[in-house]
């Protein structure tokens, strides 16, 4: 098989397929200046909500994002219809597959897991505001919310959005792409004292990446539709409806089940000032994983009895894949450090993630899947 055919084949195996009959996404040839989001947002609202009185439209800028700029538009005193306008961050097409994001959005919406996608524009998307409250590092530890999150992740993982062939994980493909960007884009890194002193060398990063692929691919974790970025702020709790929903699907793809869960456990530490002492204890993880396995087996019609062997196996898989999550976001942060216009210490974050990888690796690798 030629190299091009192999590449096309791999793309088909990792691609998400939108259900037949899904609504067509409207496209507007409007460009929104990321330094003046409100003006561009108003042009889009004119198209999407022509009945709204321009004098009564209010906007709210959301400042939590580390990839994009986000503004909510609504009519005064009418918060049941809020349109979110998200402007892609500078050069984020290097790290986000925008076509894949749209497909994920459509598939998740078709399965009741995501809001409506209203349109795309030249450098962003507009979608429905999901009612509820974004969670924080305390919330994800709450026993009630913890189980709601586990069930919701199981629901997403059970969605079949493929074209018939067995899906393949895109983790290694994506990590290799990020690494090549870091390698080529940081040719001037010798002049950056911080990178030189605090970030592991390219040789070390490549060696660890090869080691990870060799070891973590052997763990037998199923490949499912994953969110891949389940940090606290990407989980919305609707107390009135009694459920949680996940938002922001930029990194969604087919991936290892255990990666998605391990990545979420890493996010217990928080984002702005991560504290890895908040990583869930074994007891908390087993509670979470038991709820998850029950729901996943139910959604995939495999009963709902969870054996101790299944539970212990998933526990080991999840903690090993949590290592890969540190590396993935370490690479991501290095790329963002160069291009992003968002106020955030991306370089410091990269250093933190790589440090945590090397700190936890010995203990995690000592874990063994029960026979």
mmCIF file of C-alpha atoms in Angstrom:
data_model
loop_
_atom_site.group_PDB
_atom_site.id
_atom_site.type_symbol
_atom_site.label_atom_id
_atom_site.label_comp_id
_atom_site.label_asym_id
_atom_site.label_seq_id
_atom_site.Cartn_x
_atom_site.Cartn_y
_atom_site.Cartn_z
ATOM 1 C CA UNK A 1 0.000 0.000 0.000
ATOM 2 C CA UNK A 2 1.385 3.425 -0.934
ATOM 3 C CA UNK A 3 2.100 6.062 1.716
ATOM 4 C CA UNK A 4 -0.795 8.277 0.517
ATOM 5 C CA UNK A 5 -3.258 5.363 0.566
ATOM 6 C CA UNK A 6 -2.088 4.413 4.062
ATOM 7 C CA UNK A 7 -2.606 7.991 5.218
ATOM 8 C CA UNK A 8 -6.115 8.181 3.675
ATOM 9 C CA UNK A 9 -7.002 4.836 5.203
ATOM 10 C CA UNK A 10 -5.830 5.993 8.634
ATOM 11 C CA UNK A 11 -7.860 9.206 8.280
ATOM 12 C CA UNK A 12 -10.983 7.151 7.504
ATOM 13 C CA UNK A 13 -10.364 4.949 10.520
ATOM 14 C CA UNK A 14 -10.021 7.912 12.890
ATOM 15 C CA UNK A 15 -12.757 10.044 11.287
ATOM 16 C CA UNK A 16 -16.066 10.821 12.970
ATOM 17 C CA UNK A 17 -19.108 10.334 10.713
ATOM 18 C CA UNK A 18 -22.128 12.609 10.973
ATOM 19 C CA UNK A 19 -25.515 10.823 10.935
ATOM 20 C CA UNK A 20 -27.385 10.934 7.612
ATOM 21 C CA UNK A 21 -30.113 13.560 7.698
ATOM 22 C CA UNK A 22 -28.289 15.856 10.139
ATOM 23 C CA UNK A 23 -29.179 19.514 9.529
ATOM 24 C CA UNK A 24 -26.832 21.462 7.245
ATOM 25 C CA UNK A 25 -24.691 24.008 9.083
ATOM 26 C CA UNK A 26 -25.168 27.577 7.851
ATOM 27 C CA UNK A 27 -21.973 29.354 6.770
ATOM 28 C CA UNK A 28 -21.423 33.103 6.795
ATOM 29 C CA UNK A 29 -18.543 34.892 5.090
ATOM 30 C CA UNK A 30 -18.016 37.124 8.109
ATOM 31 C CA UNK A 31 -14.628 37.623 9.776
ATOM 32 C CA UNK A 32 -14.633 38.593 13.471
ATOM 33 C CA UNK A 33 -11.643 40.521 14.789
ATOM 34 C CA UNK A 34 -10.461 38.725 17.951
ATOM 35 C CA UNK A 35 -9.536 42.131 19.419
ATOM 36 C CA UNK A 36 -13.056 43.455 18.836
ATOM 37 C CA UNK A 37 -15.305 40.426 19.169
ATOM 38 C CA UNK A 38 -18.481 42.353 20.040
ATOM 39 C CA UNK A 39 -18.674 44.260 16.727
ATOM 40 C CA UNK A 40 -18.347 41.065 14.667
ATOM 41 C CA UNK A 41 -20.762 39.226 16.945
ATOM 42 C CA UNK A 42 -23.439 41.833 16.262
ATOM 43 C CA UNK A 43 -23.137 41.205 12.491
ATOM 44 C CA UNK A 44 -23.715 37.494 13.083
ATOM 45 C CA UNK A 45 -26.681 38.120 15.420
ATOM 46 C CA UNK A 46 -28.299 40.237 12.690
ATOM 47 C CA UNK A 47 -28.248 37.104 10.476
ATOM 48 C CA UNK A 48 -29.158 34.557 13.155
ATOM 49 C CA UNK A 49 -31.741 36.576 15.115
ATOM 50 C CA UNK A 50 -33.148 39.147 12.655
ATOM 51 C CA UNK A 51 -36.114 39.760 14.978
ATOM 52 C CA UNK A 52 -33.969 41.011 17.863
ATOM 53 C CA UNK A 53 -34.013 44.756 18.507
ATOM 54 C CA UNK A 54 -30.348 45.894 18.174
ATOM 55 C CA UNK A 55 -30.894 48.453 20.946
ATOM 56 C CA UNK A 56 -31.839 45.735 23.428
ATOM 57 C CA UNK A 57 -29.019 43.279 22.635
ATOM 58 C CA UNK A 58 -26.521 42.748 25.445
ATOM 59 C CA UNK A 59 -23.174 40.953 25.312
ATOM 60 C CA UNK A 60 -21.095 39.140 27.927
ATOM 61 C CA UNK A 61 -17.441 38.298 27.382
ATOM 62 C CA UNK A 62 -16.316 34.981 28.864
ATOM 63 C CA UNK A 63 -12.710 35.037 30.028
ATOM 64 C CA UNK A 64 -12.046 31.442 31.126
ATOM 65 C CA UNK A 65 -10.992 30.036 27.739
ATOM 66 C CA UNK A 66 -7.359 29.293 26.923
ATOM 67 C CA UNK A 67 -7.861 28.504 23.214
ATOM 68 C CA UNK A 68 -10.459 31.003 21.911
ATOM 69 C CA UNK A 69 -12.374 34.232 22.596
ATOM 70 C CA UNK A 70 -16.034 33.745 23.554
ATOM 71 C CA UNK A 71 -18.926 36.194 23.808
ATOM 72 C CA UNK A 72 -22.574 35.554 24.698
ATOM 73 C CA UNK A 73 -25.332 37.612 23.011
ATOM 74 C CA UNK A 74 -28.875 37.940 24.353
ATOM 75 C CA UNK A 75 -31.806 40.310 24.533
ATOM 76 C CA UNK A 76 -32.184 42.215 27.786
ATOM 77 C CA UNK A 77 -33.971 40.134 30.447
ATOM 78 C CA UNK A 78 -34.344 37.125 28.121
ATOM 79 C CA UNK A 79 -31.733 34.593 29.192
ATOM 80 C CA UNK A 80 -33.452 31.504 27.782
ATOM 81 C CA UNK A 81 -32.027 32.256 24.317
ATOM 82 C CA UNK A 82 -28.328 33.133 24.513
ATOM 83 C CA UNK A 83 -26.226 32.810 21.349
ATOM 84 C CA UNK A 84 -22.537 32.103 21.922
ATOM 85 C CA UNK A 85 -20.045 33.459 19.401
ATOM 86 C CA UNK A 86 -16.657 31.772 19.588
ATOM 87 C CA UNK A 87 -13.697 33.257 17.737
ATOM 88 C CA UNK A 88 -10.840 30.858 17.088
ATOM 89 C CA UNK A 89 -7.570 31.864 18.730
ATOM 90 C CA UNK A 90 -4.499 32.849 16.719
ATOM 91 C CA UNK A 91 -2.984 29.864 14.820
ATOM 92 C CA UNK A 92 -5.208 27.377 16.667
ATOM 93 C CA UNK A 93 -5.772 25.565 13.352
ATOM 94 C CA UNK A 94 -2.302 24.131 14.044
ATOM 95 C CA UNK A 95 -3.592 22.287 17.104
ATOM 96 C CA UNK A 96 -7.325 21.857 16.407
ATOM 97 C CA UNK A 97 -8.952 19.968 13.527
ATOM 98 C CA UNK A 98 -11.880 22.337 12.899
ATOM 99 C CA UNK A 99 -13.681 19.983 10.495
ATOM 100 C CA UNK A 100 -13.533 17.228 13.094
ATOM 101 C CA UNK A 101 -14.831 19.632 15.743
ATOM 102 C CA UNK A 102 -17.937 20.394 13.668
ATOM 103 C CA UNK A 103 -18.597 16.684 13.102
ATOM 104 C CA UNK A 104 -18.223 15.999 16.837
ATOM 105 C CA UNK A 105 -20.635 18.835 17.592
ATOM 106 C CA UNK A 106 -23.244 17.406 15.189
ATOM 107 C CA UNK A 107 -22.889 13.817 16.389
ATOM 108 C CA UNK A 108 -23.052 14.775 20.066
ATOM 109 C CA UNK A 109 -26.081 17.028 19.456
ATOM 110 C CA UNK A 110 -27.853 14.229 17.549
ATOM 111 C CA UNK A 111 -27.357 12.041 20.637
ATOM 112 C CA UNK A 112 -28.585 14.640 23.126
ATOM 113 C CA UNK A 113 -25.112 15.392 24.521
ATOM 114 C CA UNK A 114 -24.435 18.839 23.004
ATOM 115 C CA UNK A 115 -26.222 22.143 22.282
ATOM 116 C CA UNK A 116 -27.363 23.269 18.814
ATOM 117 C CA UNK A 117 -24.718 24.532 16.404
ATOM 118 C CA UNK A 118 -26.172 27.598 14.652
ATOM 119 C CA UNK A 119 -23.526 28.462 12.070
ATOM 120 C CA UNK A 120 -19.879 28.768 11.164
ATOM 121 C CA UNK A 121 -18.168 31.968 10.064
ATOM 122 C CA UNK A 122 -14.700 32.589 8.639
ATOM 123 C CA UNK A 123 -12.887 32.257 11.948
ATOM 124 C CA UNK A 124 -15.336 30.742 14.374
ATOM 125 C CA UNK A 125 -18.710 29.227 15.224
ATOM 126 C CA UNK A 126 -22.017 30.233 16.852
ATOM 127 C CA UNK A 127 -23.959 27.839 19.045
ATOM 128 C CA UNK A 128 -26.631 27.549 21.709
ATOM 129 C CA UNK A 129 -25.789 28.461 25.294
ATOM 130 C CA UNK A 130 -26.123 25.479 27.614
ATOM 131 C CA UNK A 131 -28.076 26.479 30.736
ATOM 132 C CA UNK A 132 -26.379 25.653 34.031
ATOM 133 C CA UNK A 133 -23.221 26.316 36.016
ATOM 134 C CA UNK A 134 -19.650 25.495 34.990
ATOM 135 C CA UNK A 135 -17.997 23.269 37.596
ATOM 136 C CA UNK A 136 -14.815 23.904 39.577
ATOM 137 C CA UNK A 137 -12.224 21.686 41.302
ATOM 138 C CA UNK A 138 -14.453 21.269 44.374
ATOM 139 C CA UNK A 139 -17.524 20.260 42.357
ATOM 140 C CA UNK A 140 -15.855 17.390 40.478
ATOM 141 C CA UNK A 141 -15.060 15.758 43.860
ATOM 142 C CA UNK A 142 -18.652 15.984 45.078
ATOM 143 C CA UNK A 143 -20.030 12.387 45.295
ATOM 144 C CA UNK A 144 -23.303 13.253 43.522
ATOM 145 C CA UNK A 145 -21.745 15.311 40.709
ATOM 146 C CA UNK A 146 -18.867 12.841 40.365
ATOM 147 C CA UNK A 147 -21.336 10.072 39.482
ATOM 148 C CA UNK A 148 -23.297 12.294 37.103
ATOM 149 C CA UNK A 149 -20.046 13.070 35.257
ATOM 150 C CA UNK A 150 -19.082 9.381 35.110
ATOM 151 C CA UNK A 151 -22.468 8.480 33.588
ATOM 152 C CA UNK A 152 -22.344 11.322 31.070
ATOM 153 C CA UNK A 153 -18.874 10.298 29.914
ATOM 154 C CA UNK A 154 -20.101 6.708 29.559
ATOM 155 C CA UNK A 155 -22.993 7.988 27.417
ATOM 156 C CA UNK A 156 -20.577 9.793 25.079
ATOM 157 C CA UNK A 157 -18.236 6.803 24.907
ATOM 158 C CA UNK A 158 -21.136 4.554 23.892
ATOM 159 C CA UNK A 159 -21.999 6.670 20.806
ATOM 160 C CA UNK A 160 -21.170 4.892 17.580
ATOM 161 C CA UNK A 161 -20.200 7.527 15.023
ATOM 162 C CA UNK A 162 -18.245 5.553 12.510
ATOM 163 C CA UNK A 163 -18.536 4.256 8.970
ATOM 164 C CA UNK A 164 -18.321 0.563 9.712
ATOM 165 C CA UNK A 165 -14.598 -0.096 10.033
ATOM 166 C CA UNK A 166 -13.074 -0.441 13.485
ATOM 167 C CA UNK A 167 -12.097 3.047 14.691
ATOM 168 C CA UNK A 168 -8.484 3.804 15.552
ATOM 169 C CA UNK A 169 -7.220 6.230 18.215
ATOM 170 C CA UNK A 170 -5.799 9.497 16.973
ATOM 171 C CA UNK A 171 -3.719 10.086 20.139
ATOM 172 C CA UNK A 172 -0.358 9.091 18.661
ATOM 173 C CA UNK A 173 -1.078 10.861 15.367
ATOM 174 C CA UNK A 174 -1.982 14.072 17.195
ATOM 175 C CA UNK A 175 0.925 13.843 19.631
ATOM 176 C CA UNK A 176 3.369 13.289 16.767
ATOM 177 C CA UNK A 177 1.911 16.352 14.990
ATOM 178 C CA UNK A 178 2.260 18.490 18.122
ATOM 179 C CA UNK A 179 5.819 17.273 18.647
ATOM 180 C CA UNK A 180 6.799 18.122 15.052
ATOM 181 C CA UNK A 181 5.342 21.622 15.533
ATOM 182 C CA UNK A 182 7.317 22.085 18.737
ATOM 183 C CA UNK A 183 10.470 20.823 17.011
ATOM 184 C CA UNK A 184 10.123 23.109 13.961
ATOM 185 C CA UNK A 185 8.536 26.170 15.557
ATOM 186 C CA UNK A 186 11.040 26.458 18.403
ATOM 187 C CA UNK A 187 14.225 26.660 16.372
ATOM 188 C CA UNK A 188 15.069 29.847 18.275
ATOM 189 C CA UNK A 189 14.574 28.127 21.635
ATOM 190 C CA UNK A 190 18.263 28.451 22.532
ATOM 191 C CA UNK A 191 17.660 32.189 22.954
ATOM 192 C CA UNK A 192 14.737 31.554 25.280
ATOM 193 C CA UNK A 193 16.409 30.885 28.621
ATOM 194 C CA UNK A 194 13.185 29.642 30.197
ATOM 195 C CA UNK A 195 12.618 26.959 27.564
ATOM 196 C CA UNK A 196 16.288 26.000 27.670
ATOM 197 C CA UNK A 197 16.350 25.635 31.444
ATOM 198 C CA UNK A 198 12.875 24.303 32.272
ATOM 199 C CA UNK A 199 11.561 22.253 29.322
ATOM 200 C CA UNK A 200 13.030 18.776 28.663
ATOM 201 C CA UNK A 201 15.177 18.570 25.512
ATOM 202 C CA UNK A 202 13.651 17.443 22.208
ATOM 203 C CA UNK A 203 15.622 14.195 22.459
ATOM 204 C CA UNK A 204 14.094 13.425 25.870
ATOM 205 C CA UNK A 205 10.580 14.354 24.683
ATOM 206 C CA UNK A 206 10.855 12.152 21.597
ATOM 207 C CA UNK A 207 12.276 9.229 23.581
ATOM 208 C CA UNK A 208 9.448 9.392 26.112
ATOM 209 C CA UNK A 209 6.840 9.683 23.377
ATOM 210 C CA UNK A 210 8.163 6.555 21.624
ATOM 211 C CA UNK A 211 8.259 4.708 24.962
ATOM 212 C CA UNK A 212 4.673 5.709 25.718
ATOM 213 C CA UNK A 213 3.350 4.556 22.368
ATOM 214 C CA UNK A 214 5.118 1.217 22.763
ATOM 215 C CA UNK A 215 3.814 0.627 26.330
ATOM 216 C CA UNK A 216 0.380 2.321 26.431
ATOM 217 C CA UNK A 217 -0.792 0.776 23.135
ATOM 218 C CA UNK A 218 -0.524 -2.650 24.791
ATOM 219 C CA UNK A 219 -2.989 -1.921 27.586
ATOM 220 C CA UNK A 220 -6.098 -3.080 25.727
ATOM 221 C CA UNK A 221 -8.187 0.022 26.373
ATOM 222 C CA UNK A 222 -11.197 0.186 23.990
ATOM 223 C CA UNK A 223 -11.216 2.928 21.337
ATOM 224 C CA UNK A 224 -14.345 5.078 21.718
ATOM 225 C CA UNK A 225 -15.646 8.543 20.873
ATOM 226 C CA UNK A 226 -13.854 10.763 23.421
ATOM 227 C CA UNK A 227 -14.154 14.369 24.573
ATOM 228 C CA UNK A 228 -10.386 14.516 25.360
ATOM 229 C CA UNK A 229 -10.582 17.850 27.219
ATOM 230 C CA UNK A 230 -12.862 17.318 30.188
ATOM 231 C CA UNK A 231 -11.551 20.029 32.480
ATOM 232 C CA UNK A 232 -13.843 21.351 35.203
ATOM 233 C CA UNK A 233 -15.049 24.414 33.274
ATOM 234 C CA UNK A 234 -16.094 22.203 30.341
ATOM 235 C CA UNK A 235 -18.699 20.456 32.505
ATOM 236 C CA UNK A 236 -22.027 22.238 32.984
ATOM 237 C CA UNK A 237 -24.349 21.251 35.815
ATOM 238 C CA UNK A 238 -28.032 21.960 35.294
ATOM 239 C CA UNK A 239 -29.380 21.615 38.846
ATOM 240 C CA UNK A 240 -32.978 22.145 37.686
ATOM 241 C CA UNK A 241 -32.808 19.243 35.197
ATOM 242 C CA UNK A 242 -30.497 17.196 37.447
ATOM 243 C CA UNK A 243 -27.856 16.421 34.832
ATOM 244 C CA UNK A 244 -24.410 17.463 33.638
ATOM 245 C CA UNK A 245 -23.360 18.109 30.026
ATOM 246 C CA UNK A 246 -19.919 18.506 28.489
ATOM 247 C CA UNK A 247 -19.119 21.519 26.292
ATOM 248 C CA UNK A 248 -16.290 22.461 23.860
ATOM 249 C CA UNK A 249 -15.522 19.657 21.420
ATOM 250 C CA UNK A 250 -12.360 21.009 19.788
ATOM 251 C CA UNK A 251 -10.265 18.022 20.824
ATOM 252 C CA UNK A 252 -12.984 15.359 20.488
ATOM 253 C CA UNK A 253 -11.951 12.297 18.489
ATOM 254 C CA UNK A 254 -11.722 8.543 18.556
ATOM 255 C CA UNK A 255 -9.324 7.716 21.329
ATOM 256 C CA UNK A 256 -8.597 5.302 24.143
ATOM 257 C CA UNK A 257 -11.388 5.150 26.702
ATOM 258 C CA UNK A 258 -8.784 5.209 29.497
ATOM 259 C CA UNK A 259 -7.143 8.368 28.097
ATOM 260 C CA UNK A 260 -10.370 10.363 28.331
ATOM 261 C CA UNK A 261 -10.930 9.291 31.936
ATOM 262 C CA UNK A 262 -7.269 9.711 32.966
ATOM 263 C CA UNK A 263 -7.233 13.148 31.379
ATOM 264 C CA UNK A 264 -10.339 14.116 33.387
ATOM 265 C CA UNK A 265 -8.695 12.901 36.614
ATOM 266 C CA UNK A 266 -5.661 15.089 35.854
ATOM 267 C CA UNK A 267 -8.041 18.045 35.474
ATOM 268 C CA UNK A 268 -9.120 17.681 39.120
ATOM 269 C CA UNK A 269 -5.983 19.797 39.710
ATOM 270 C CA UNK A 270 -7.506 22.835 37.985
ATOM 271 C CA UNK A 271 -6.116 24.977 35.178
ATOM 272 C CA UNK A 272 -5.132 28.470 36.337
ATOM 273 C CA UNK A 273 -3.024 27.288 39.298
ATOM 274 C CA UNK A 274 -2.939 23.472 39.081
ATOM 275 C CA UNK A 275 -2.589 21.565 42.340
ATOM 276 C CA UNK A 276 -1.881 17.889 41.663
ATOM 277 C CA UNK A 277 -2.514 17.038 45.308
ATOM 278 C CA UNK A 278 -6.154 17.199 44.174
ATOM 279 C CA UNK A 279 -5.691 14.198 41.866
ATOM 280 C CA UNK A 280 -8.415 11.741 42.984
ATOM 281 C CA UNK A 281 -7.464 9.093 45.526
ATOM 282 C CA UNK A 282 -7.716 5.399 44.658
ATOM 283 C CA UNK A 283 -10.948 5.188 46.671
ATOM 284 C CA UNK A 284 -12.508 8.147 44.829
ATOM 285 C CA UNK A 285 -11.386 6.763 41.476
ATOM 286 C CA UNK A 286 -12.890 3.346 42.175
ATOM 287 C CA UNK A 287 -16.216 4.980 43.069
ATOM 288 C CA UNK A 288 -16.113 6.996 39.829
ATOM 289 C CA UNK A 289 -15.010 4.022 37.706
ATOM 290 C CA UNK A 290 -17.655 1.679 39.132
ATOM 291 C CA UNK A 291 -20.408 4.168 38.244
ATOM 292 C CA UNK A 292 -18.851 4.650 34.804
ATOM 293 C CA UNK A 293 -18.567 0.916 34.035
ATOM 294 C CA UNK A 294 -22.153 0.255 35.125
ATOM 295 C CA UNK A 295 -23.435 3.007 32.827
ATOM 296 C CA UNK A 296 -21.118 2.110 29.924
ATOM 297 C CA UNK A 297 -22.184 -1.556 30.020
ATOM 298 C CA UNK A 298 -25.824 -0.502 30.155
ATOM 299 C CA UNK A 299 -25.460 1.910 27.197
ATOM 300 C CA UNK A 300 -23.583 -0.671 25.126
ATOM 301 C CA UNK A 301 -26.111 -3.396 26.060
ATOM 302 C CA UNK A 302 -23.617 -5.585 27.904
ATOM 303 C CA UNK A 303 -25.534 -5.883 31.163
ATOM 304 C CA UNK A 304 -24.567 -3.784 34.158
ATOM 305 C CA UNK A 305 -22.777 -6.188 36.481
ATOM 306 C CA UNK A 306 -19.259 -4.881 37.167
ATOM 307 C CA UNK A 307 -16.652 -7.416 38.259
ATOM 308 C CA UNK A 308 -13.702 -6.591 40.509
ATOM 309 C CA UNK A 309 -11.375 -7.620 37.664
ATOM 310 C CA UNK A 310 -12.979 -5.121 35.258
ATOM 311 C CA UNK A 311 -12.775 -2.379 37.871
ATOM 312 C CA UNK A 312 -9.108 -3.020 38.779
ATOM 313 C CA UNK A 313 -8.154 -3.311 35.089
ATOM 314 C CA UNK A 314 -9.735 0.039 34.200
ATOM 315 C CA UNK A 315 -8.091 1.646 37.257
ATOM 316 C CA UNK A 316 -4.620 0.624 36.011
ATOM 317 C CA UNK A 317 -5.357 1.612 32.387
ATOM 318 C CA UNK A 318 -6.674 5.035 33.416
ATOM 319 C CA UNK A 319 -3.688 5.912 35.599
ATOM 320 C CA UNK A 320 -1.211 4.871 32.908
ATOM 321 C CA UNK A 321 -3.003 6.899 30.233
ATOM 322 C CA UNK A 322 -3.055 9.887 32.597
ATOM 323 C CA UNK A 323 0.711 10.008 31.903
ATOM 324 C CA UNK A 324 0.049 10.467 28.167
ATOM 325 C CA UNK A 325 -2.375 13.286 29.000
ATOM 326 C CA UNK A 326 0.429 15.256 30.733
ATOM 327 C CA UNK A 327 2.584 14.955 27.632
ATOM 328 C CA UNK A 328 -0.212 15.851 25.225
ATOM 329 C CA UNK A 329 -1.076 19.089 27.026
ATOM 330 C CA UNK A 330 2.586 19.879 27.620
ATOM 331 C CA UNK A 331 3.119 19.947 23.840
ATOM 332 C CA UNK A 332 -0.120 21.897 23.378
ATOM 333 C CA UNK A 333 0.980 24.559 25.864
ATOM 334 C CA UNK A 334 4.378 25.001 24.176
ATOM 335 C CA UNK A 335 2.642 25.710 20.845
ATOM 336 C CA UNK A 336 0.177 28.086 22.530
ATOM 337 C CA UNK A 337 3.087 29.861 24.256
ATOM 338 C CA UNK A 338 4.354 30.922 20.851
ATOM 339 C CA UNK A 339 1.106 31.970 19.166
ATOM 340 C CA UNK A 340 -1.727 32.639 21.603
ATOM 341 C CA UNK A 341 -2.864 36.200 22.325
ATOM 342 C CA UNK A 342 -4.713 34.998 25.462
ATOM 343 C CA UNK A 343 -3.311 36.137 28.817
ATOM 344 C CA UNK A 344 -2.012 32.887 30.304
ATOM 345 C CA UNK A 345 1.398 31.519 31.276
ATOM 346 C CA UNK A 346 1.414 28.707 28.713
ATOM 347 C CA UNK A 347 5.140 28.070 29.125
ATOM 348 C CA UNK A 348 4.784 27.680 32.888
ATOM 349 C CA UNK A 349 1.863 25.323 32.316
ATOM 350 C CA UNK A 350 3.917 23.189 29.891
ATOM 351 C CA UNK A 351 6.727 22.893 32.451
ATOM 352 C CA UNK A 352 4.219 21.887 35.131
ATOM 353 C CA UNK A 353 2.714 19.122 32.961
ATOM 354 C CA UNK A 354 6.091 17.659 31.939
ATOM 355 C CA UNK A 355 7.295 17.778 35.565
ATOM 356 C CA UNK A 356 4.182 15.951 36.725
ATOM 357 C CA UNK A 357 4.726 13.286 34.059
ATOM 358 C CA UNK A 358 8.251 12.511 35.258
ATOM 359 C CA UNK A 359 7.229 12.727 38.932
ATOM 360 C CA UNK A 360 4.349 10.213 38.664
ATOM 361 C CA UNK A 361 5.810 7.879 36.034
ATOM 362 C CA UNK A 362 7.677 5.463 38.410
ATOM 363 C CA UNK A 363 4.664 4.818 40.677
ATOM 364 C CA UNK A 364 2.231 4.530 37.786
ATOM 365 C CA UNK A 365 4.410 2.133 35.825
ATOM 366 C CA UNK A 366 4.646 -0.111 38.899
ATOM 367 C CA UNK A 367 0.871 -0.714 38.606
ATOM 368 C CA UNK A 368 0.008 -4.010 36.924
ATOM 369 C CA UNK A 369 -3.177 -5.138 35.251
ATOM 370 C CA UNK A 370 -4.590 -8.027 37.296
ATOM 371 C CA UNK A 371 -4.520 -11.439 35.649
#
